Structure formats: C-alpha cells, structure tokens
Tab-separated table of C-alpha atoms and ligand atoms in Angstrom:
chain	number	residue	atom	x	y	z
A	1255	UNK	CA	132.341	203.683	42.911
A	1256	UNK	CA	134.276	201.041	40.047
A	1257	UNK	CA	133.393	197.872	39.449
A	1258	UNK	CA	135.653	194.872	38.572
A	1259	UNK	CA	133.335	194.306	35.256
A	1260	UNK	CA	133.514	191.479	33.674
A	1261	UNK	CA	136.593	191.701	32.388
A	1262	UNK	CA	137.892	188.029	32.351
A	1263	UNK	CA	136.137	185.297	30.116
A	1264	UNK	CA	135.387	181.474	29.061
A	1265	UNK	CA	137.636	180.945	26.095
A	1266	UNK	CA	134.445	180.156	23.570
A	1267	UNK	CA	137.521	180.895	20.255
A	1268	UNK	CA	136.618	184.681	19.762
A	1269	UNK	CA	138.816	186.886	18.100
A	1270	UNK	CA	141.273	188.114	20.646
A	1271	UNK	CA	144.492	189.203	20.015
A	1272	UNK	CA	147.012	186.817	21.791
A	1273	UNK	CA	149.672	188.051	24.362
A	1274	UNK	CA	152.786	185.420	24.062
A	1275	UNK	CA	154.821	184.937	26.848
A	1276	UNK	CA	158.112	184.961	27.775
A	1277	UNK	CA	160.909	184.788	29.526
A	1278	UNK	CA	165.023	185.647	28.704
A	1279	UNK	CA	165.388	182.645	27.666
A	1280	UNK	CA	162.995	181.557	25.270
A	1281	UNK	CA	163.152	184.323	24.303
A	1282	UNK	CA	165.488	184.476	21.123
A	1283	UNK	CA	163.894	180.725	19.967
A	1284	UNK	CA	160.615	182.737	19.913
A	1285	UNK	CA	162.292	185.309	17.931
A	1286	UNK	CA	163.631	183.556	15.072
A	1287	UNK	CA	160.063	181.982	14.367
A	1288	UNK	CA	159.174	186.392	13.272
A	1289	UNK	CA	159.936	188.125	10.370
A	1290	UNK	CA	162.732	190.508	10.176
A	1291	UNK	CA	159.676	193.063	10.475
A	1292	UNK	CA	158.575	192.072	13.385
A	1293	UNK	CA	162.011	190.962	14.921
A	1294	UNK	CA	162.889	195.135	14.065
A	1295	UNK	CA	159.934	195.784	15.661
A	1296	UNK	CA	160.841	194.433	19.360
A	1297	UNK	CA	163.903	196.273	18.282
A	1298	UNK	CA	162.518	199.261	18.268
A	1299	UNK	CA	160.701	199.357	21.460
A	1300	UNK	CA	163.748	197.617	23.310
A	1301	UNK	CA	162.186	194.491	24.477
A	1302	UNK	CA	163.953	191.504	25.823
A	1303	UNK	CA	162.500	189.632	27.344
A	1304	UNK	CA	162.465	190.975	31.231
A	1305	UNK	CA	159.170	190.943	34.080
A	1306	UNK	CA	156.785	193.869	33.172
A	1307	UNK	CA	158.213	194.438	29.417
A	1308	UNK	CA	155.804	194.371	26.757
A	1309	UNK	CA	156.011	194.632	22.611
A	1310	UNK	CA	153.634	195.076	20.310
A	1311	UNK	CA	154.186	193.669	16.797
A	1312	UNK	CA	152.270	193.657	13.636
A	1313	UNK	CA	151.355	191.183	11.560
A	1314	UNK	CA	149.478	190.553	8.390
A	1315	UNK	CA	146.944	193.642	9.610
A	1316	UNK	CA	146.348	193.484	13.301
A	1317	UNK	CA	149.156	192.868	15.368
A	1318	UNK	CA	149.548	190.752	18.913
A	1319	UNK	CA	151.926	190.981	22.112
A	1320	UNK	CA	155.207	189.480	23.925
A	1321	UNK	CA	154.891	189.838	27.359
A	1322	UNK	CA	157.835	188.655	29.268
A	1323	UNK	CA	157.110	187.501	32.415
A	1324	UNK	CA	159.427	185.623	34.896
A	1325	UNK	CA	157.914	182.282	34.083
A	1326	UNK	CA	155.143	181.284	31.440
A	1327	UNK	CA	154.501	178.297	33.715
A	1328	UNK	CA	153.056	179.489	37.050
A	1329	UNK	CA	151.967	183.272	36.707
A	1330	UNK	CA	152.022	185.227	39.067
A	1331	UNK	CA	149.162	187.838	41.084
A	1332	UNK	CA	151.465	190.176	39.094
A	1333	UNK	CA	152.863	189.668	36.130
A	1334	UNK	CA	149.866	190.749	33.416
A	1335	UNK	CA	148.448	193.533	35.018
A	1336	UNK	CA	150.891	195.782	33.509
A	1337	UNK	CA	149.804	194.660	30.730
A	1338	UNK	CA	146.121	194.980	31.342
A	1339	UNK	CA	146.843	197.889	32.357
A	1340	UNK	CA	148.536	199.682	29.145
A	1341	UNK	CA	147.088	197.450	26.393
A	1342	UNK	CA	144.965	199.660	24.241
A	1343	UNK	CA	140.766	198.493	24.291
A	1344	UNK	CA	140.424	195.534	23.351
A	1345	UNK	CA	139.547	191.634	24.101
A	1346	UNK	CA	142.897	188.901	24.596
A	1347	UNK	CA	144.084	185.538	25.008
A	1348	UNK	CA	147.218	184.221	26.527
A	1349	UNK	CA	149.315	182.207	22.982
A	1350	UNK	CA	151.170	180.140	25.523
A	1351	UNK	CA	149.945	180.063	29.140
A	1352	UNK	CA	147.283	179.201	31.250
A	1353	UNK	CA	145.876	182.542	33.208
A	1354	UNK	CA	145.507	180.948	37.170
A	1355	UNK	CA	146.291	183.894	39.510
A	1356	UNK	CA	147.472	186.390	36.754
A	1357	UNK	CA	143.342	186.863	36.681
A	1358	UNK	CA	143.675	188.643	40.128
A	1359	UNK	CA	146.621	191.149	39.077
A	1360	UNK	CA	144.446	191.719	35.548
A	1361	UNK	CA	141.580	192.936	36.943
A	1362	UNK	CA	142.771	194.386	39.570
A	1363	UNK	CA	145.439	196.587	37.066
A	1364	UNK	CA	141.951	198.399	36.116
A	1365	UNK	CA	141.663	199.395	38.671
A	1366	UNK	CA	140.766	203.675	38.808
A	1367	UNK	CA	139.284	204.925	41.465
A	1368	UNK	CA	137.203	208.069	39.386
A	1369	UNK	CA	134.703	208.916	41.877
A	1370	UNK	CA	135.184	211.691	41.609
A	1371	UNK	CA	136.916	213.120	38.318
A	1372	UNK	CA	134.535	215.374	36.918
A	1373	UNK	CA	135.758	213.546	33.413
A	1374	UNK	CA	136.430	209.937	33.062
A	1375	UNK	CA	139.788	209.764	30.888
A	1376	UNK	CA	139.897	206.444	32.155
A	1377	UNK	CA	140.335	203.865	28.965
A	1378	UNK	CA	137.828	201.228	28.034
A	1379	UNK	CA	138.111	197.373	28.513
A	1380	UNK	CA	140.613	195.362	28.051
A	1381	UNK	CA	138.968	191.977	28.468
A	1382	UNK	CA	141.064	188.387	28.960
A	1383	UNK	CA	139.331	184.951	27.705
A	1384	UNK	CA	141.129	181.568	29.311
A	1385	UNK	CA	139.998	178.711	28.912
A	1386	UNK	CA	139.980	177.723	32.671
A	1387	UNK	CA	136.262	178.901	33.202
A	1388	UNK	CA	136.614	176.863	36.522
A	1389	UNK	CA	139.234	179.842	38.235
A	1390	UNK	CA	136.724	182.876	36.970
A	1391	UNK	CA	134.628	183.291	39.276
A	1392	UNK	CA	136.880	182.787	42.190
A	1393	UNK	CA	139.526	185.334	40.969
A	1394	UNK	CA	136.971	187.611	39.868
A	1395	UNK	CA	135.690	187.325	43.623
A	1396	UNK	CA	139.181	188.042	44.737
A	1397	UNK	CA	139.139	190.994	42.479
A	1398	UNK	CA	136.312	192.290	43.845
A	1399	UNK	CA	137.040	192.038	46.886
A	1400	UNK	CA	139.740	193.965	46.717
A	1401	UNK	CA	138.283	196.618	44.239
A	1402	UNK	CA	135.480	196.762	47.746
A	1403	UNK	CA	139.096	197.422	49.587
A	1404	UNK	CA	140.303	200.363	47.611
A	1405	UNK	CA	137.375	202.582	46.919
A	1406	UNK	CA	135.794	202.640	50.137
A	1407	UNK	CA	140.141	204.549	51.782
A	1408	UNK	CA	139.896	205.405	48.253
A	1409	UNK	CA	136.624	207.906	49.620
A	1410	UNK	CA	137.327	211.304	51.352
A	1411	UNK	CA	136.624	211.298	55.071
A	1412	UNK	CA	133.401	213.454	54.786
A	1413	UNK	CA	131.929	211.185	52.441
A	1414	UNK	CA	132.662	207.961	54.170
A	1415	UNK	CA	132.398	208.158	57.956
A	1416	UNK	CA	130.475	206.719	60.897
A	1417	UNK	CA	127.036	205.906	58.826
A	1418	UNK	CA	128.109	205.362	55.659
A	1419	UNK	CA	130.424	202.856	57.201
A	1420	UNK	CA	126.970	201.751	58.395
A	1421	UNK	CA	125.984	202.356	54.987
A	1422	UNK	CA	128.524	200.148	53.444
A	1423	UNK	CA	127.445	196.973	55.498
A	1424	UNK	CA	123.738	197.167	55.678
A	1425	UNK	CA	124.255	196.677	51.697
A	1426	UNK	CA	127.016	193.345	52.288
A	1427	UNK	CA	123.960	191.907	54.966
A	1428	UNK	CA	121.653	192.973	52.064
A	1429	UNK	CA	123.588	191.443	49.526
A	1430	UNK	CA	123.745	188.162	51.478
A	1431	UNK	CA	120.760	188.095	53.365
A	1432	UNK	CA	123.274	188.327	57.072
A	1433	UNK	CA	121.094	190.405	59.768
A	1434	UNK	CA	122.567	193.276	60.715
A	1435	UNK	CA	122.438	195.307	64.465
A	1436	UNK	CA	123.791	199.338	65.071
A	1437	UNK	CA	124.384	200.387	68.352
A	1438	UNK	CA	125.041	203.968	68.612
A	1439	UNK	CA	123.809	207.119	71.567
A	1440	UNK	CA	123.512	205.873	74.763
A	1441	UNK	CA	123.318	202.242	74.704
A	1442	UNK	CA	126.709	202.687	72.257
A	1443	UNK	CA	128.100	204.072	75.321
A	1444	UNK	CA	126.417	202.340	78.165
A	1445	UNK	CA	127.608	198.071	75.682
A	1446	UNK	CA	131.120	199.448	73.957
A	1447	UNK	CA	132.584	202.699	76.182
A	1448	UNK	CA	135.761	202.894	74.089
A	1449	UNK	CA	134.207	202.789	71.418
A	1450	UNK	CA	132.028	206.005	72.439
A	1451	UNK	CA	135.032	207.849	74.175
A	1452	UNK	CA	136.570	207.455	71.225
A	1453	UNK	CA	134.278	209.647	68.667
A	1454	UNK	CA	131.749	211.626	70.837
A	1455	UNK	CA	133.879	214.669	69.771
A	1456	UNK	CA	132.533	214.366	66.527
A	1457	UNK	CA	130.298	215.892	64.750
A	1458	UNK	CA	126.458	214.931	64.570
A	1459	UNK	CA	126.439	213.420	61.141
A	1460	UNK	CA	129.509	211.096	61.970
A	1461	UNK	CA	128.728	209.840	65.800
A	1462	UNK	CA	129.971	206.543	66.508
A	1463	UNK	CA	129.512	202.916	66.214
A	1464	UNK	CA	128.829	200.182	66.523
A	1465	UNK	CA	128.032	197.433	63.521
A	1466	UNK	CA	127.209	194.140	63.643
A	1467	UNK	CA	126.620	192.162	61.344
A	1468	UNK	CA	125.841	187.912	61.639
A	1469	UNK	CA	125.356	185.467	58.743
A	1470	UNK	CA	125.165	181.331	58.066
A	1471	UNK	CA	124.345	178.217	59.867
A	1472	UNK	CA	124.532	178.065	63.993
A	1473	UNK	CA	125.403	175.056	64.038
A	1474	UNK	CA	128.968	175.876	61.958
A	1475	UNK	CA	131.703	177.288	64.004
A	1476	UNK	CA	131.961	181.029	64.437
A	1477	UNK	CA	134.301	183.275	63.010
A	1478	UNK	CA	134.925	185.945	63.971
A	1479	UNK	CA	135.570	189.053	61.730
A	1480	UNK	CA	136.612	193.104	63.356
A	1481	UNK	CA	137.515	195.671	61.195
A	1482	UNK	CA	139.158	199.483	62.696
A	1483	UNK	CA	136.869	201.393	61.279
A	1484	UNK	CA	138.238	205.038	62.936
A	1485	UNK	CA	136.701	206.927	59.286
A	1486	UNK	CA	139.748	209.860	60.265
A	1487	UNK	CA	141.946	209.917	62.287
A	1488	UNK	CA	143.414	213.782	63.319
A	1489	UNK	CA	145.373	212.161	66.536
A	1490	UNK	CA	142.453	213.954	68.014
A	1491	UNK	CA	143.379	216.420	70.986
A	1492	UNK	CA	147.968	214.640	71.019
A	1493	UNK	CA	146.520	215.831	67.066
A	1494	UNK	CA	149.430	214.782	64.734
A	1495	UNK	CA	151.126	217.010	62.238
A	1496	UNK	CA	149.960	217.643	59.075
A	1497	UNK	CA	152.289	214.895	56.771
A	1498	UNK	CA	150.590	212.326	59.361
A	1499	UNK	CA	147.784	213.551	59.156
A	1500	UNK	CA	147.655	213.826	55.183
A	1501	UNK	CA	145.976	209.888	54.573
A	1502	UNK	CA	144.383	209.721	57.757
A	1503	UNK	CA	141.414	208.763	54.987
A	1504	UNK	CA	142.900	205.871	55.447
A	1505	UNK	CA	142.529	204.664	59.026
A	1506	UNK	CA	139.593	202.625	58.494
A	1507	UNK	CA	141.852	200.477	56.297
A	1508	UNK	CA	140.514	197.171	58.546
A	1509	UNK	CA	137.134	197.422	58.530
A	1510	UNK	CA	137.606	197.839	54.775
A	1511	UNK	CA	138.848	195.070	55.292
A	1512	UNK	CA	137.654	193.338	56.941
A	1513	UNK	CA	134.266	193.782	55.249
A	1514	UNK	CA	135.370	192.608	51.314
A	1515	UNK	CA	136.713	189.115	54.229
A	1516	UNK	CA	132.855	188.579	54.968
A	1517	UNK	CA	131.823	188.891	51.554
A	1518	UNK	CA	133.949	186.367	50.472
A	1519	UNK	CA	133.074	183.769	53.432
A	1520	UNK	CA	129.512	184.728	52.550
A	1521	UNK	CA	130.142	184.449	48.509
A	1522	UNK	CA	131.626	181.240	48.645
A	1523	UNK	CA	129.385	179.743	51.433
A	1524	UNK	CA	131.984	178.533	53.885
A	1525	UNK	CA	130.595	176.320	56.265
A	1526	UNK	CA	131.007	178.727	58.811
A	1527	UNK	CA	128.384	181.132	61.090
A	1528	UNK	CA	130.229	185.329	60.798
A	1529	UNK	CA	130.371	187.134	63.258
A	1530	UNK	CA	131.614	190.260	61.748
A	1531	UNK	CA	131.932	192.763	64.393
A	1532	UNK	CA	132.908	197.085	62.434
A	1533	UNK	CA	133.929	199.742	65.356
A	1534	UNK	CA	132.965	203.115	63.628
A	1535	UNK	CA	134.205	206.516	64.749
A	1536	UNK	CA	135.166	209.477	63.633
A	1537	UNK	CA	138.737	209.517	66.065
A	1538	UNK	CA	137.735	214.591	66.195
A	1539	UNK	CA	139.166	217.488	68.156
A	1540	UNK	CA	135.849	219.198	69.884
A	1541	UNK	CA	135.519	220.406	73.437
A	1542	UNK	CA	133.884	217.415	74.404
A	1543	UNK	CA	136.281	215.304	72.735
A	1544	UNK	CA	138.305	212.359	75.072
A	1545	UNK	CA	141.795	213.655	76.629
A	1546	UNK	CA	145.075	212.494	77.914
A	1547	UNK	CA	144.823	211.243	80.972
A	1548	UNK	CA	141.377	210.237	81.333
A	1549	UNK	CA	139.932	206.976	82.411
A	1550	UNK	CA	137.837	204.971	80.630
A	1551	UNK	CA	136.249	201.535	82.349
A	1552	UNK	CA	136.097	199.193	78.557
A	1553	UNK	CA	133.250	196.338	77.564
A	1554	UNK	CA	135.729	193.834	79.805
A	1555	UNK	CA	135.193	196.459	83.229
A	1556	UNK	CA	139.275	197.270	83.136
A	1557	UNK	CA	140.133	200.443	83.164
A	1558	UNK	CA	142.255	201.942	81.340
A	1559	UNK	CA	144.079	205.117	81.174
A	1560	UNK	CA	144.694	207.954	78.222
A	1561	UNK	CA	148.361	208.404	77.513
A	1562	UNK	CA	147.426	209.151	74.012
A	1563	UNK	CA	144.903	209.855	72.404
A	1564	UNK	CA	146.303	209.002	69.080
A	1565	UNK	CA	147.080	205.240	69.938
A	1566	UNK	CA	142.613	205.099	69.669
A	1567	UNK	CA	141.631	201.925	67.230
A	1568	UNK	CA	143.335	199.751	70.010
A	1569	UNK	CA	140.550	201.102	72.537
A	1570	UNK	CA	136.748	200.634	69.698
A	1571	UNK	CA	139.243	197.505	68.865
A	1572	UNK	CA	139.378	196.474	72.854
A	1573	UNK	CA	135.454	196.919	72.765
A	1574	UNK	CA	134.632	195.289	69.588
A	1575	UNK	CA	137.071	192.284	70.404
A	1576	UNK	CA	135.431	191.614	73.942
A	1577	UNK	CA	132.777	190.999	72.337
A	1578	UNK	CA	133.614	188.646	69.455
A	1579	UNK	CA	135.421	186.860	72.249
A	1580	UNK	CA	131.204	186.225	73.756
A	1581	UNK	CA	130.495	184.586	71.068
A	1582	UNK	CA	133.543	181.466	71.356
A	1583	UNK	CA	135.126	182.343	68.351
A	1584	UNK	CA	136.874	179.013	67.123
A	1585	UNK	CA	139.164	182.157	65.371
A	1586	UNK	CA	139.503	185.839	65.540
A	1587	UNK	CA	140.640	187.841	63.170
A	1588	UNK	CA	141.625	191.661	63.056
A	1589	UNK	CA	142.405	194.166	59.831
A	1590	UNK	CA	144.060	197.702	61.415
A	1591	UNK	CA	146.210	200.295	60.506
A	1592	UNK	CA	146.830	200.386	63.934
A	1593	UNK	CA	150.545	202.045	64.370
A	1594	UNK	CA	153.298	203.679	62.189
A	1595	UNK	CA	155.280	201.298	63.661
A	1596	UNK	CA	153.926	198.310	61.673
A	1597	UNK	CA	154.951	200.747	58.876
A	1598	UNK	CA	158.848	201.624	60.251
A	1599	UNK	CA	159.674	197.979	60.592
A	1600	UNK	CA	158.172	196.212	57.342
A	1601	UNK	CA	157.167	199.020	55.366
A	1602	UNK	CA	153.838	199.448	53.391
A	1603	UNK	CA	154.330	196.300	50.843
A	1604	UNK	CA	154.251	193.720	53.767
A	1605	UNK	CA	152.423	193.650	56.671
A	1606	UNK	CA	152.364	192.614	60.333
A	1607	UNK	CA	151.173	189.704	61.425
A	1608	UNK	CA	150.660	188.274	65.334
A	1609	UNK	CA	149.111	185.902	66.478
A	1610	UNK	CA	148.695	183.711	69.822
A	1611	UNK	CA	148.885	179.911	68.408
A	1612	UNK	CA	152.435	178.828	66.171
A	1613	UNK	CA	149.445	176.669	63.014
A	1614	UNK	CA	147.916	179.032	63.244
A	1615	UNK	CA	150.465	182.389	62.162
A	1616	UNK	CA	151.737	179.272	59.681
A	1617	UNK	CA	148.756	178.353	58.080
A	1618	UNK	CA	148.275	182.244	57.736
A	1619	UNK	CA	151.916	183.370	56.158
A	1620	UNK	CA	151.934	179.802	53.832
A	1621	UNK	CA	148.447	180.946	52.627
A	1622	UNK	CA	150.430	184.846	51.866
A	1623	UNK	CA	153.169	183.661	50.256
A	1624	UNK	CA	151.007	181.002	48.012
A	1625	UNK	CA	148.726	184.017	46.849
A	1626	UNK	CA	150.913	186.755	45.956
A	1627	UNK	CA	149.498	188.599	49.921
A	1628	UNK	CA	152.744	187.776	51.859
A	1629	UNK	CA	152.764	189.432	55.382
A	1630	UNK	CA	155.849	188.942	58.275
A	1631	UNK	CA	154.980	187.593	62.022
A	1632	UNK	CA	156.341	189.890	64.624
A	1633	UNK	CA	156.209	188.557	68.323
A	1634	UNK	CA	153.953	189.058	71.060
A	1635	UNK	CA	156.961	189.461	73.569
A	1636	UNK	CA	155.543	189.032	77.628
A	1637	UNK	CA	157.696	191.202	79.005
A	1638	UNK	CA	156.751	193.794	76.871
A	1639	UNK	CA	153.597	193.990	79.107
A	1640	UNK	CA	155.390	196.609	81.725
A	1641	UNK	CA	155.633	199.359	79.091
A	1642	UNK	CA	151.715	199.185	79.113
A	1643	UNK	CA	150.670	199.577	82.529
A	1644	UNK	CA	149.044	202.719	84.262
A	1645	UNK	CA	150.000	204.128	88.004
A	1646	UNK	CA	145.570	204.822	88.629
A	1647	UNK	CA	143.875	202.208	86.613
A	1648	UNK	CA	144.542	198.638	85.097
A	1649	UNK	CA	146.186	199.309	81.753
A	1650	UNK	CA	146.749	202.759	79.892
A	1651	UNK	CA	147.169	203.013	75.393
A	1652	UNK	CA	150.465	203.612	74.877
A	1653	UNK	CA	153.811	203.120	76.107
A	1654	UNK	CA	155.694	205.830	77.360
A	1655	UNK	CA	158.873	204.306	75.517
A	1656	UNK	CA	158.572	202.977	71.954
A	1657	UNK	CA	160.186	200.530	71.736
A	1658	UNK	CA	158.291	197.873	69.490
A	1659	UNK	CA	155.197	200.102	69.108
A	1660	UNK	CA	153.527	197.547	66.991
A	1661	UNK	CA	153.775	194.363	69.979
A	1662	UNK	CA	152.915	196.875	72.087
A	1663	UNK	CA	149.464	197.587	70.141
A	1664	UNK	CA	149.364	194.216	69.442
A	1665	UNK	CA	149.784	193.533	74.113
A	1666	UNK	CA	146.762	195.389	74.491
A	1667	UNK	CA	144.587	193.560	72.172
A	1668	UNK	CA	145.856	190.895	73.697
A	1669	UNK	CA	144.523	191.977	76.476
A	1670	UNK	CA	140.942	191.905	75.210
A	1671	UNK	CA	140.971	188.728	73.605
A	1672	UNK	CA	138.905	185.730	75.514
A	1673	UNK	CA	140.675	183.545	77.122
A	1674	UNK	CA	142.556	181.021	75.333
A	1675	UNK	CA	141.226	181.955	71.998
A	1676	UNK	CA	142.470	181.067	68.482
A	1677	UNK	CA	142.973	184.612	67.180
A	1678	UNK	CA	145.280	186.659	64.369
A	1679	UNK	CA	146.594	190.440	64.204
A	1680	UNK	CA	146.488	192.127	61.552
A	1681	UNK	CA	149.103	195.369	61.388
A	1682	UNK	CA	147.199	195.645	57.742
A	1683	UNK	CA	149.067	199.928	56.230
A	1684	UNK	CA	145.176	199.856	53.755
A	1685	UNK	CA	147.888	202.083	50.960
A	1686	UNK	CA	149.578	201.875	48.184
A	1687	UNK	CA	152.398	204.557	48.338
A	1688	UNK	CA	154.198	204.051	46.032
A	1689	UNK	CA	152.349	202.577	42.467
A	1690	UNK	CA	153.103	199.239	40.548
A	1691	UNK	CA	151.596	197.270	38.448
A	1692	UNK	CA	148.553	195.860	39.502
A	1693	UNK	CA	148.763	198.506	42.797
A	1694	UNK	CA	147.479	201.958	42.041
A	1695	UNK	CA	148.685	204.536	44.162
A	1696	UNK	CA	146.039	204.757	47.582
A	1697	UNK	CA	143.641	202.898	48.739
A	1698	UNK	CA	144.892	198.281	48.650
A	1699	UNK	CA	144.116	195.717	50.206
A	1700	UNK	CA	147.474	194.211	52.439
A	1701	UNK	CA	146.586	190.319	54.229
A	1702	UNK	CA	143.160	190.142	52.925
A	1703	UNK	CA	143.915	187.555	50.137
A	1704	UNK	CA	146.193	186.233	52.643
A	1705	UNK	CA	143.532	185.525	54.966
A	1706	UNK	CA	141.087	185.098	52.164
A	1707	UNK	CA	143.039	181.353	51.250
A	1708	UNK	CA	143.888	180.258	55.362
A	1709	UNK	CA	140.181	180.748	55.994
A	1710	UNK	CA	139.080	178.626	53.106
A	1711	UNK	CA	141.056	176.171	53.646
A	1712	UNK	CA	140.776	176.008	57.519
A	1713	UNK	CA	136.604	175.880	56.718
A	1714	UNK	CA	136.404	173.457	53.212
A	1715	UNK	CA	135.013	171.333	53.239
B	193	BES	N1	145.742	204.843	62.555
B	193	BES	C1	147.623	205.463	63.227
B	193	BES	C2	148.788	204.263	63.014
B	193	BES	C3	149.270	204.564	62.042
B	193	BES	C4	149.701	205.526	60.736
B	193	BES	C5	148.826	204.087	60.013
B	193	BES	C6	149.943	205.592	60.139
B	193	BES	C7	149.334	204.053	59.807
B	193	BES	C8	150.024	205.340	59.453
B	193	BES	C9	147.132	204.757	64.530
B	193	BES	O1	146.092	205.098	64.965
B	193	BES	C10	147.759	206.135	65.991
B	193	BES	O2	148.845	207.118	65.255
B	193	BES	N2	149.367	205.142	65.770
B	193	BES	C11	150.074	205.747	67.536
B	193	BES	C12	150.123	205.121	68.245
B	193	BES	C13	151.373	205.681	68.906
B	193	BES	C14	150.561	207.386	70.020
B	193	BES	C15	151.242	205.165	70.862
B	193	BES	C16	151.407	205.710	65.831
B	193	BES	O3	152.077	204.069	66.110
B	193	BES	O4	152.305	206.418	66.328
B	194	ZN	ZN1	145.852	207.731	65.988
B	195	ZN	ZN1	144.706	204.974	64.083
C-alpha cells in the first residue's frame, strides 16, 4: 500500500526549483520583473494567475514555477495539490510564501493507489523544502492518516474483509503498544447480537467480529471512537440494485476513519484513555442471512424489528455504541457511511454531523472549517423518533417514510448511546466521485481532520 513518504523536508538551503505564488492582482507586478522571453513563456502557457493555474518559466539553463493561489499570505490545504500532482519529479521550495496548511495537499496530491497495477506508471516524488520545520511532522501525520483511509477504502472487498480489518487494528495496536481484544463466534453472538446477525451470512473467511483497542493512561478522560466496518454492503436480502452496490466496498469507510483518527490520537500522545471499537461484517446473502421481519435483541436489551436488511450499519453500530457507553466516556465520536440520504442532502464533499450538545457540534464544525475539512450539521429531531416505531418490537431499523433519512438513522443510533453522554456522529461519504486537486477518485477522508483538530483542542495541555 502507498506510504506518505517524506515528501516534505526542512529547508537546509540545498538546490531546489523555486515556486512563486501570485494571485490575479500581484501577477502583473511580478511579470514586470521578468524578461521578455519569460513573459512570452507565460503567455504561451495562458497563465493569468488564477487558482490552480501554473506555468513553467525558463531561467538560464533551468526553470522556475509560477502558480496562482487565492491568497499567498495564507495558503489553504489544497492550493499546492495540483502542483504536487503535475510538476516533474524533483525538489521544490516556495519563493515567497510559507507552506503552512498546504503541506497536507502537497502530500495527498501525490497519493496513488497502485497495489493492483502490474506496472507502476506514477511519477517519482516531488519533494517540498520548507523553513517551517516544526510543522512538518504534524501535517505529515495528517497526510499519513488520510493515506490510510484511502488505502483501506480503495482495497477490493475480498482483500479488505473483517479479517483484514482485524489485521489493520492489530498493526495499529502494535505500533502504539495498545491492547487489542477481538470478539468472534459464540461470544460475538452472545455479547454483540446485532453485529453477529448482520455478519452471519458471510463466508467463513469473512466471519463477523468486533475489535476493541484500548490505549493510554487510565486516569485520563475516556475518548471512545467507533467506526462502521461493513466490508461489503450487498444490502442483504433487501438486495441493492447494481448501481447502488458498485461502490459498496467503501462501506467500511467509517472504520477507516476511526482507525486513522485513533492513529493520530495515539501518535500525538493525547492525554486521553482511548477506546476504539470497530464492528466488522460483510452484509452478505445466504440461506442463513437475517431477514426483513426478524426481531433482534440488541446488547442493550432493546428489541429491533428488521424492516430493511440494507439498514445494517445502524445495527452493528448500535451494539458498538452500547459497549462504548459502558466506559462512561467523556466523548463518543462515530464515523459511518450510514445513509444515501446524507449524500442526497449534502453531496459527496460535505459529511453530515449530528450531535447531542450544541457546544460540541460547534467545536467540530469550527475545526472543520479552519482546516479545509468542513462538515454540515443535521438535526436529531425528537418528533421523528416515531418513524422508527415497530408494531411488535421496541423499535424498527428503518422508517416507512423516506423523510429525513440521515437524521432518522442518527436517531436510531441515539437510542444506543448512554443517557447524558456527549456524542458526535459523522455520516460520511468516504469517497471522491470526481477528482479534484489533492483528491484522486476513490477513497477519501471526510470529517477526519475536523474531528482530529476538535479532539486535539479539547484535550490539549
Ligand atoms: N451503506 C449504505 C448507505 C450508503 C449508500 C452510503 C450509498 C453511501 C452511499 C447503508 O447501509 C444503506 O444501505 N442505507 C440505506 C438505508 C435505508 C434502507 C433506510 C439507504 O441509505 O438507502
Ligand atoms: Zn445497507
Ligand atoms: Zn451500509
């Protein structure tokens, strides 16, 4: 799998190609300082100083780069990403700006998923030198986390089943000396009945399980992180049509976000007692599959009538959130590719955020905005709880009406989060359908850095 290699390095004055950043206003003055031949080169490349535009300008027997950005004084995460994708292999430095947040885009712009390409046709690395040595590790850690999400989501479902997710949790636990417990088989059926029910139709080598990783000083506040690990979502007996199933390898995207966030928390040695929960299943079809009309008894004791086997994520999360609540956490954060409705409401670039407490929601939204990873809040309206009423059980897993699908799924989860606990739920798409600079088509972190920065601020000091 790809590595966020050292694509950024402290600037020790070695030879590097200069990148001059301009915007439409400063471009004119900049061009005046060039030779007629250099101006002709810019003209020939139709360079006007617009965002994501760049041009190669000859100088002596070498060249420099001019690139348009909105504001050279304060760079956004993505403003250098296209350069990092398209410049020739080599070593670069910014001539008139601090890279800052753009370090993230510089690295993610060079992400490629080449695991299944017989021949790696991608270009060699473009290395960025920066004087901001103290900031490199932080941005590299975030980029590494983003690479991890993308690698996990991009992997085909046969190679990223519950066992592979378990192996990823094991790797993470080893790297940070955390304890990992994995619950499978009869214990899973006993202790996490909804995880077992959803995953029980899968082939033996994709048997369902729940990973629980614990790290940190037990006297620190408990942070619980939970991720939906549906390694493939066929819909179950309520089978999805081909178009709806095509991308469902990404239905473990929530688990990928949770793992990446846990890696950031442990890597930064945040002062928390971390509990990571990853319920991992394949929502498959066989004679043993759970059915519409079945009633499951959850870990919490609540009975759930299955209205639709395709609303499976909330079932496995329900048991995991119950277990997370048993740790009496200071905060629970979950990530899930939970509903198509969230994507209909907000599109693929904005994850939906739901939270019990306004203050917590606002802290997460602000962190997202500040780090070019915006989320949008959706409500958890009391009045819509009735959509989950069941005639024969305590509740149903989906609603008879199509209204407010993302919120109704959030309300389902809310029933399994301990009373009074602070809880944030991300309904994330975990995918880039049409590529943009720094965001190749495929798996993608959405809400990951919003959560990371909010959590870091909450437990700083
Ligand atoms: N994994 C899907 C949600 C999904 C679909 C996320 C498409 C991103 C893109 C989830 O398990 C699901 O199928 N949800 C159903 C719920 C419905 C049956 C209440 C949905 O959204 O249609
Ligand atoms: Zn589903
Ligand atoms: Zn799903």
